[in-house]
Amino acid sequence: MTKGLSPDALRAAVARYFEGTRSMNAAQWAAAFAPAAIVEDPVGQPPLITPQAILAQGEAFVTAFSQVGLQETFVEVNGNEAVAYWIGRGIQPDGSRVRFEGINHFQFDTDGKVTKLRGFWNPQNIRPE
């Protein structure tokens, strides 16, 4: 039987993911994922199943803003899974500030890499801040 991550290690892995969203560096964000990760973000969109597709989503995210990032405000862990409520803030290329929020459900491998991410949020709910 493979030993799971400690709660502290899992919280650190969640923190690394969110640090990647604030880095404006798609490769740093994508490094949070295991090679065979599945990403449904947002839920309802076709899942991303390759490292190249995950990186492309990160690149699209950071290029849509002049500055953007997600801040986790609540994290709960259980086994090798975690949920996090987050608030996103960004500055669009025209200088307008926006806010959006959601919940992510993560599954991790024993190396602390995301194996599955389901993002519960709606891009249509991005609103002026």
mmCIF file with all atom_site columns, C-alpha atoms in Angstrom:
data_model
loop_
_atom_site.group_PDB
_atom_site.id
_atom_site.type_symbol
_atom_site.label_atom_id
_atom_site.label_alt_id
_atom_site.label_comp_id
_atom_site.label_asym_id
_atom_site.label_entity_id
_atom_site.label_seq_id
_atom_site.pdbx_PDB_ins_code
_atom_site.Cartn_x
_atom_site.Cartn_y
_atom_site.Cartn_z
_atom_site.occupancy
_atom_site.B_iso_or_equiv
_atom_site.pdbx_formal_charge
_atom_site.auth_seq_id
_atom_site.auth_comp_id
_atom_site.auth_asym_id
_atom_site.auth_atom_id
_atom_site.pdbx_PDB_model_num
ATOM 1   C CA . MET A 1 1   ? 0.000   0.000  0.000   1.00 0.00 ? 1   MET A CA 1
ATOM 2   C CA . THR A 1 2   ? 1.343   3.416  -0.961  1.00 0.00 ? 2   THR A CA 1
ATOM 3   C CA . LYS A 1 3   ? 1.483   5.957  1.802   1.00 0.00 ? 3   LYS A CA 1
ATOM 4   C CA . GLY A 1 4   ? -0.389  9.183  1.107   1.00 0.00 ? 4   GLY A CA 1
ATOM 5   C CA . LEU A 1 5   ? 0.747   12.725 1.588   1.00 0.00 ? 5   LEU A CA 1
ATOM 6   C CA . SER A 1 6   ? 0.585   14.289 5.021   1.00 0.00 ? 6   SER A CA 1
ATOM 7   C CA . PRO A 1 7   ? -2.019  17.027 5.403   1.00 0.00 ? 7   PRO A CA 1
ATOM 8   C CA . ASP A 1 8   ? 0.794   19.613 5.580   1.00 0.00 ? 8   ASP A CA 1
ATOM 9   C CA . ALA A 1 9   ? 2.375   18.291 2.362   1.00 0.00 ? 9   ALA A CA 1
ATOM 10  C CA . LEU A 1 10  ? -1.007  18.355 0.647   1.00 0.00 ? 10  LEU A CA 1
ATOM 11  C CA . ARG A 1 11  ? -1.642  21.940 1.760   1.00 0.00 ? 11  ARG A CA 1
ATOM 12  C CA . ALA A 1 12  ? 1.820   22.872 0.424   1.00 0.00 ? 12  ALA A CA 1
ATOM 13  C CA . ALA A 1 13  ? 0.958   21.267 -2.934  1.00 0.00 ? 13  ALA A CA 1
ATOM 14  C CA . VAL A 1 14  ? -2.282  23.278 -3.093  1.00 0.00 ? 14  VAL A CA 1
ATOM 15  C CA . ALA A 1 15  ? -0.344  26.434 -2.233  1.00 0.00 ? 15  ALA A CA 1
ATOM 16  C CA . ARG A 1 16  ? 2.169   25.716 -5.054  1.00 0.00 ? 16  ARG A CA 1
ATOM 17  C CA . TYR A 1 17  ? -0.702  25.393 -7.521  1.00 0.00 ? 17  TYR A CA 1
ATOM 18  C CA . PHE A 1 18  ? -2.135  28.770 -6.508  1.00 0.00 ? 18  PHE A CA 1
ATOM 19  C CA . GLU A 1 19  ? 1.311   30.401 -6.477  1.00 0.00 ? 19  GLU A CA 1
ATOM 20  C CA . GLY A 1 20  ? 1.565   29.269 -10.094 1.00 0.00 ? 20  GLY A CA 1
ATOM 21  C CA . THR A 1 21  ? -1.686  31.066 -10.947 1.00 0.00 ? 21  THR A CA 1
ATOM 22  C CA . ARG A 1 22  ? -0.230  34.288 -9.536  1.00 0.00 ? 22  ARG A CA 1
ATOM 23  C CA . SER A 1 23  ? 3.164   33.940 -11.237 1.00 0.00 ? 23  SER A CA 1
ATOM 24  C CA . MET A 1 24  ? 2.056   35.031 -14.731 1.00 0.00 ? 24  MET A CA 1
ATOM 25  C CA . ASN A 1 25  ? 4.184   32.070 -15.849 1.00 0.00 ? 25  ASN A CA 1
ATOM 26  C CA . ALA A 1 26  ? 2.136   29.316 -17.502 1.00 0.00 ? 26  ALA A CA 1
ATOM 27  C CA . ALA A 1 27  ? 5.009   26.826 -17.251 1.00 0.00 ? 27  ALA A CA 1
ATOM 28  C CA . GLN A 1 28  ? 5.248   27.342 -13.478 1.00 0.00 ? 28  GLN A CA 1
ATOM 29  C CA . TRP A 1 29  ? 1.498   26.764 -13.170 1.00 0.00 ? 29  TRP A CA 1
ATOM 30  C CA . ALA A 1 30  ? 1.624   23.689 -15.435 1.00 0.00 ? 30  ALA A CA 1
ATOM 31  C CA . ALA A 1 31  ? 4.495   22.226 -13.371 1.00 0.00 ? 31  ALA A CA 1
ATOM 32  C CA . ALA A 1 32  ? 1.959   21.561 -10.590 1.00 0.00 ? 32  ALA A CA 1
ATOM 33  C CA . PHE A 1 33  ? 0.449   18.752 -12.695 1.00 0.00 ? 33  PHE A CA 1
ATOM 34  C CA . ALA A 1 34  ? 1.500   15.122 -13.084 1.00 0.00 ? 34  ALA A CA 1
ATOM 35  C CA . PRO A 1 35  ? 2.252   14.046 -16.676 1.00 0.00 ? 35  PRO A CA 1
ATOM 36  C CA . ALA A 1 36  ? -1.028  12.095 -16.993 1.00 0.00 ? 36  ALA A CA 1
ATOM 37  C CA . ALA A 1 37  ? -3.210  14.692 -15.236 1.00 0.00 ? 37  ALA A CA 1
ATOM 38  C CA . ILE A 1 38  ? -6.809  15.314 -16.219 1.00 0.00 ? 38  ILE A CA 1
ATOM 39  C CA . VAL A 1 39  ? -8.065  18.903 -15.982 1.00 0.00 ? 39  VAL A CA 1
ATOM 40  C CA . GLU A 1 40  ? -11.750 19.855 -16.152 1.00 0.00 ? 40  GLU A CA 1
ATOM 41  C CA . ASP A 1 41  ? -11.555 23.608 -15.737 1.00 0.00 ? 41  ASP A CA 1
ATOM 42  C CA . PRO A 1 42  ? -14.222 24.766 -15.729 1.00 0.00 ? 42  PRO A CA 1
ATOM 43  C CA . VAL A 1 43  ? -16.327 21.654 -15.200 1.00 0.00 ? 43  VAL A CA 1
ATOM 44  C CA . GLY A 1 44  ? -18.456 21.092 -18.290 1.00 0.00 ? 44  GLY A CA 1
ATOM 45  C CA . GLN A 1 45  ? -15.646 21.838 -20.728 1.00 0.00 ? 45  GLN A CA 1
ATOM 46  C CA . PRO A 1 46  ? -13.876 18.957 -22.476 1.00 0.00 ? 46  PRO A CA 1
ATOM 47  C CA . PRO A 1 47  ? -11.143 17.638 -20.172 1.00 0.00 ? 47  PRO A CA 1
ATOM 48  C CA . LEU A 1 48  ? -7.520  18.430 -20.901 1.00 0.00 ? 48  LEU A CA 1
ATOM 49  C CA . ILE A 1 49  ? -5.531  15.192 -20.907 1.00 0.00 ? 49  ILE A CA 1
ATOM 50  C CA . THR A 1 50  ? -2.040  16.078 -22.140 1.00 0.00 ? 50  THR A CA 1
ATOM 51  C CA . PRO A 1 51  ? 0.705   18.247 -20.652 1.00 0.00 ? 51  PRO A CA 1
ATOM 52  C CA . GLN A 1 52  ? 0.658   20.315 -23.861 1.00 0.00 ? 52  GLN A CA 1
ATOM 53  C CA . ALA A 1 53  ? -3.082  21.026 -23.544 1.00 0.00 ? 53  ALA A CA 1
ATOM 54  C CA . ILE A 1 54  ? -2.684  21.956 -19.874 1.00 0.00 ? 54  ILE A CA 1
ATOM 55  C CA . LEU A 1 55  ? 0.186   24.325 -20.687 1.00 0.00 ? 55  LEU A CA 1
ATOM 56  C CA . ALA A 1 56  ? -1.826  25.868 -23.540 1.00 0.00 ? 56  ALA A CA 1
ATOM 57  C CA . GLN A 1 57  ? -4.699  26.585 -21.140 1.00 0.00 ? 57  GLN A CA 1
ATOM 58  C CA . GLY A 1 58  ? -2.276  28.262 -18.739 1.00 0.00 ? 58  GLY A CA 1
ATOM 59  C CA . GLU A 1 59  ? -0.837  30.358 -21.563 1.00 0.00 ? 59  GLU A CA 1
ATOM 60  C CA . ALA A 1 60  ? -4.326  31.424 -22.676 1.00 0.00 ? 60  ALA A CA 1
ATOM 61  C CA . PHE A 1 61  ? -5.185  32.368 -19.088 1.00 0.00 ? 61  PHE A CA 1
ATOM 62  C CA . VAL A 1 62  ? -2.141  34.568 -18.490 1.00 0.00 ? 62  VAL A CA 1
ATOM 63  C CA . THR A 1 63  ? -2.256  36.234 -21.918 1.00 0.00 ? 63  THR A CA 1
ATOM 64  C CA . ALA A 1 64  ? -5.892  37.267 -21.386 1.00 0.00 ? 64  ALA A CA 1
ATOM 65  C CA . PHE A 1 65  ? -4.738  39.583 -18.573 1.00 0.00 ? 65  PHE A CA 1
ATOM 66  C CA . SER A 1 66  ? -1.922  42.013 -17.923 1.00 0.00 ? 66  SER A CA 1
ATOM 67  C CA . GLN A 1 67  ? -1.946  40.688 -14.342 1.00 0.00 ? 67  GLN A CA 1
ATOM 68  C CA . VAL A 1 68  ? -3.983  37.856 -12.805 1.00 0.00 ? 68  VAL A CA 1
ATOM 69  C CA . GLY A 1 69  ? -3.972  35.346 -10.002 1.00 0.00 ? 69  GLY A CA 1
ATOM 70  C CA . LEU A 1 70  ? -6.087  33.195 -7.742  1.00 0.00 ? 70  LEU A CA 1
ATOM 71  C CA . GLN A 1 71  ? -5.881  33.425 -3.967  1.00 0.00 ? 71  GLN A CA 1
ATOM 72  C CA . GLU A 1 72  ? -7.034  30.418 -1.992  1.00 0.00 ? 72  GLU A CA 1
ATOM 73  C CA . THR A 1 73  ? -9.135  31.501 0.971   1.00 0.00 ? 73  THR A CA 1
ATOM 74  C CA . PHE A 1 74  ? -10.224 28.097 2.299   1.00 0.00 ? 74  PHE A CA 1
ATOM 75  C CA . VAL A 1 75  ? -8.523  24.713 1.852   1.00 0.00 ? 75  VAL A CA 1
ATOM 76  C CA . GLU A 1 76  ? -9.704  21.379 3.235   1.00 0.00 ? 76  GLU A CA 1
ATOM 77  C CA . VAL A 1 77  ? -7.728  18.167 2.767   1.00 0.00 ? 77  VAL A CA 1
ATOM 78  C CA . ASN A 1 78  ? -8.686  14.521 3.077   1.00 0.00 ? 78  ASN A CA 1
ATOM 79  C CA . GLY A 1 79  ? -6.366  11.709 2.038   1.00 0.00 ? 79  GLY A CA 1
ATOM 80  C CA . ASN A 1 80  ? -4.731  12.723 -1.257  1.00 0.00 ? 80  ASN A CA 1
ATOM 81  C CA . GLU A 1 81  ? -7.573  15.074 -2.150  1.00 0.00 ? 81  GLU A CA 1
ATOM 82  C CA . ALA A 1 82  ? -8.298  18.699 -1.400  1.00 0.00 ? 82  ALA A CA 1
ATOM 83  C CA . VAL A 1 83  ? -10.880 21.342 -2.111  1.00 0.00 ? 83  VAL A CA 1
ATOM 84  C CA . ALA A 1 84  ? -10.155 25.040 -2.183  1.00 0.00 ? 84  ALA A CA 1
ATOM 85  C CA . TYR A 1 85  ? -12.384 28.075 -2.408  1.00 0.00 ? 85  TYR A CA 1
ATOM 86  C CA . TRP A 1 86  ? -10.554 30.834 -4.265  1.00 0.00 ? 86  TRP A CA 1
ATOM 87  C CA . ILE A 1 87  ? -10.961 34.420 -5.369  1.00 0.00 ? 87  ILE A CA 1
ATOM 88  C CA . GLY A 1 88  ? -9.439  35.494 -8.654  1.00 0.00 ? 88  GLY A CA 1
ATOM 89  C CA . ARG A 1 89  ? -8.440  39.042 -9.431  1.00 0.00 ? 89  ARG A CA 1
ATOM 90  C CA . GLY A 1 90  ? -7.055  40.371 -12.650 1.00 0.00 ? 90  GLY A CA 1
ATOM 91  C CA . ILE A 1 91  ? -6.257  43.433 -14.682 1.00 0.00 ? 91  ILE A CA 1
ATOM 92  C CA . GLN A 1 92  ? -7.387  43.210 -18.270 1.00 0.00 ? 92  GLN A CA 1
ATOM 93  C CA . PRO A 1 93  ? -5.298  44.653 -21.110 1.00 0.00 ? 93  PRO A CA 1
ATOM 94  C CA . ASP A 1 94  ? -7.512  47.783 -21.137 1.00 0.00 ? 94  ASP A CA 1
ATOM 95  C CA . GLY A 1 95  ? -6.628  48.417 -17.472 1.00 0.00 ? 95  GLY A CA 1
ATOM 96  C CA . SER A 1 96  ? -9.993  47.388 -16.036 1.00 0.00 ? 96  SER A CA 1
ATOM 97  C CA . ARG A 1 97  ? -9.921  45.324 -12.847 1.00 0.00 ? 97  ARG A CA 1
ATOM 98  C CA . VAL A 1 98  ? -12.020 42.186 -12.542 1.00 0.00 ? 98  VAL A CA 1
ATOM 99  C CA . ARG A 1 99  ? -12.918 39.623 -9.899  1.00 0.00 ? 99  ARG A CA 1
ATOM 100 C CA . PHE A 1 100 ? -14.138 36.040 -10.153 1.00 0.00 ? 100 PHE A CA 1
ATOM 101 C CA . GLU A 1 101 ? -14.364 33.112 -7.778  1.00 0.00 ? 101 GLU A CA 1
ATOM 102 C CA . GLY A 1 102 ? -14.749 29.383 -7.635  1.00 0.00 ? 102 GLY A CA 1
ATOM 103 C CA . ILE A 1 103 ? -13.944 26.088 -6.003  1.00 0.00 ? 103 ILE A CA 1
ATOM 104 C CA . ASN A 1 104 ? -11.314 23.596 -7.139  1.00 0.00 ? 104 ASN A CA 1
ATOM 105 C CA . HIS A 1 105 ? -11.308 19.913 -6.312  1.00 0.00 ? 105 HIS A CA 1
ATOM 106 C CA . PHE A 1 106 ? -7.826  18.384 -6.518  1.00 0.00 ? 106 PHE A CA 1
ATOM 107 C CA . GLN A 1 107 ? -6.488  14.835 -6.479  1.00 0.00 ? 107 GLN A CA 1
ATOM 108 C CA . PHE A 1 108 ? -2.748  14.395 -5.943  1.00 0.00 ? 108 PHE A CA 1
ATOM 109 C CA . ASP A 1 109 ? -0.182  11.674 -6.449  1.00 0.00 ? 109 ASP A CA 1
ATOM 110 C CA . THR A 1 110 ? 2.333   10.788 -3.749  1.00 0.00 ? 110 THR A CA 1
ATOM 111 C CA . ASP A 1 111 ? 4.818   13.317 -5.219  1.00 0.00 ? 111 ASP A CA 1
ATOM 112 C CA . GLY A 1 112 ? 2.391   16.172 -4.590  1.00 0.00 ? 112 GLY A CA 1
ATOM 113 C CA . LYS A 1 113 ? 1.505   16.613 -8.272  1.00 0.00 ? 113 LYS A CA 1
ATOM 114 C CA . VAL A 1 114 ? -2.083  17.219 -9.346  1.00 0.00 ? 114 VAL A CA 1
ATOM 115 C CA . THR A 1 115 ? -3.512  14.135 -11.062 1.00 0.00 ? 115 THR A CA 1
ATOM 116 C CA . LYS A 1 116 ? -7.021  15.519 -11.449 1.00 0.00 ? 116 LYS A CA 1
ATOM 117 C CA . LEU A 1 117 ? -8.416  19.029 -11.158 1.00 0.00 ? 117 LEU A CA 1
ATOM 118 C CA . ARG A 1 118 ? -12.071 19.959 -11.401 1.00 0.00 ? 118 ARG A CA 1
ATOM 119 C CA . GLY A 1 119 ? -12.709 23.697 -11.385 1.00 0.00 ? 119 GLY A CA 1
ATOM 120 C CA . PHE A 1 120 ? -16.177 24.849 -10.412 1.00 0.00 ? 120 PHE A CA 1
ATOM 121 C CA . TRP A 1 121 ? -16.521 28.384 -11.752 1.00 0.00 ? 121 TRP A CA 1
ATOM 122 C CA . ASN A 1 122 ? -18.038 30.188 -14.700 1.00 0.00 ? 122 ASN A CA 1
ATOM 123 C CA . PRO A 1 123 ? -16.015 32.573 -16.899 1.00 0.00 ? 123 PRO A CA 1
ATOM 124 C CA . GLN A 1 124 ? -19.276 34.449 -17.587 1.00 0.00 ? 124 GLN A CA 1
ATOM 125 C CA . ASN A 1 125 ? -19.246 35.512 -13.927 1.00 0.00 ? 125 ASN A CA 1
ATOM 126 C CA . ILE A 1 126 ? -16.055 37.548 -14.281 1.00 0.00 ? 126 ILE A CA 1
ATOM 127 C CA . ARG A 1 127 ? -17.194 40.978 -13.142 1.00 0.00 ? 127 ARG A CA 1
ATOM 128 C CA . PRO A 1 128 ? -15.743 44.430 -12.589 1.00 0.00 ? 128 PRO A CA 1
ATOM 129 C CA . GLU A 1 129 ? -14.079 44.945 -9.245  1.00 0.00 ? 129 GLU A CA 1
#
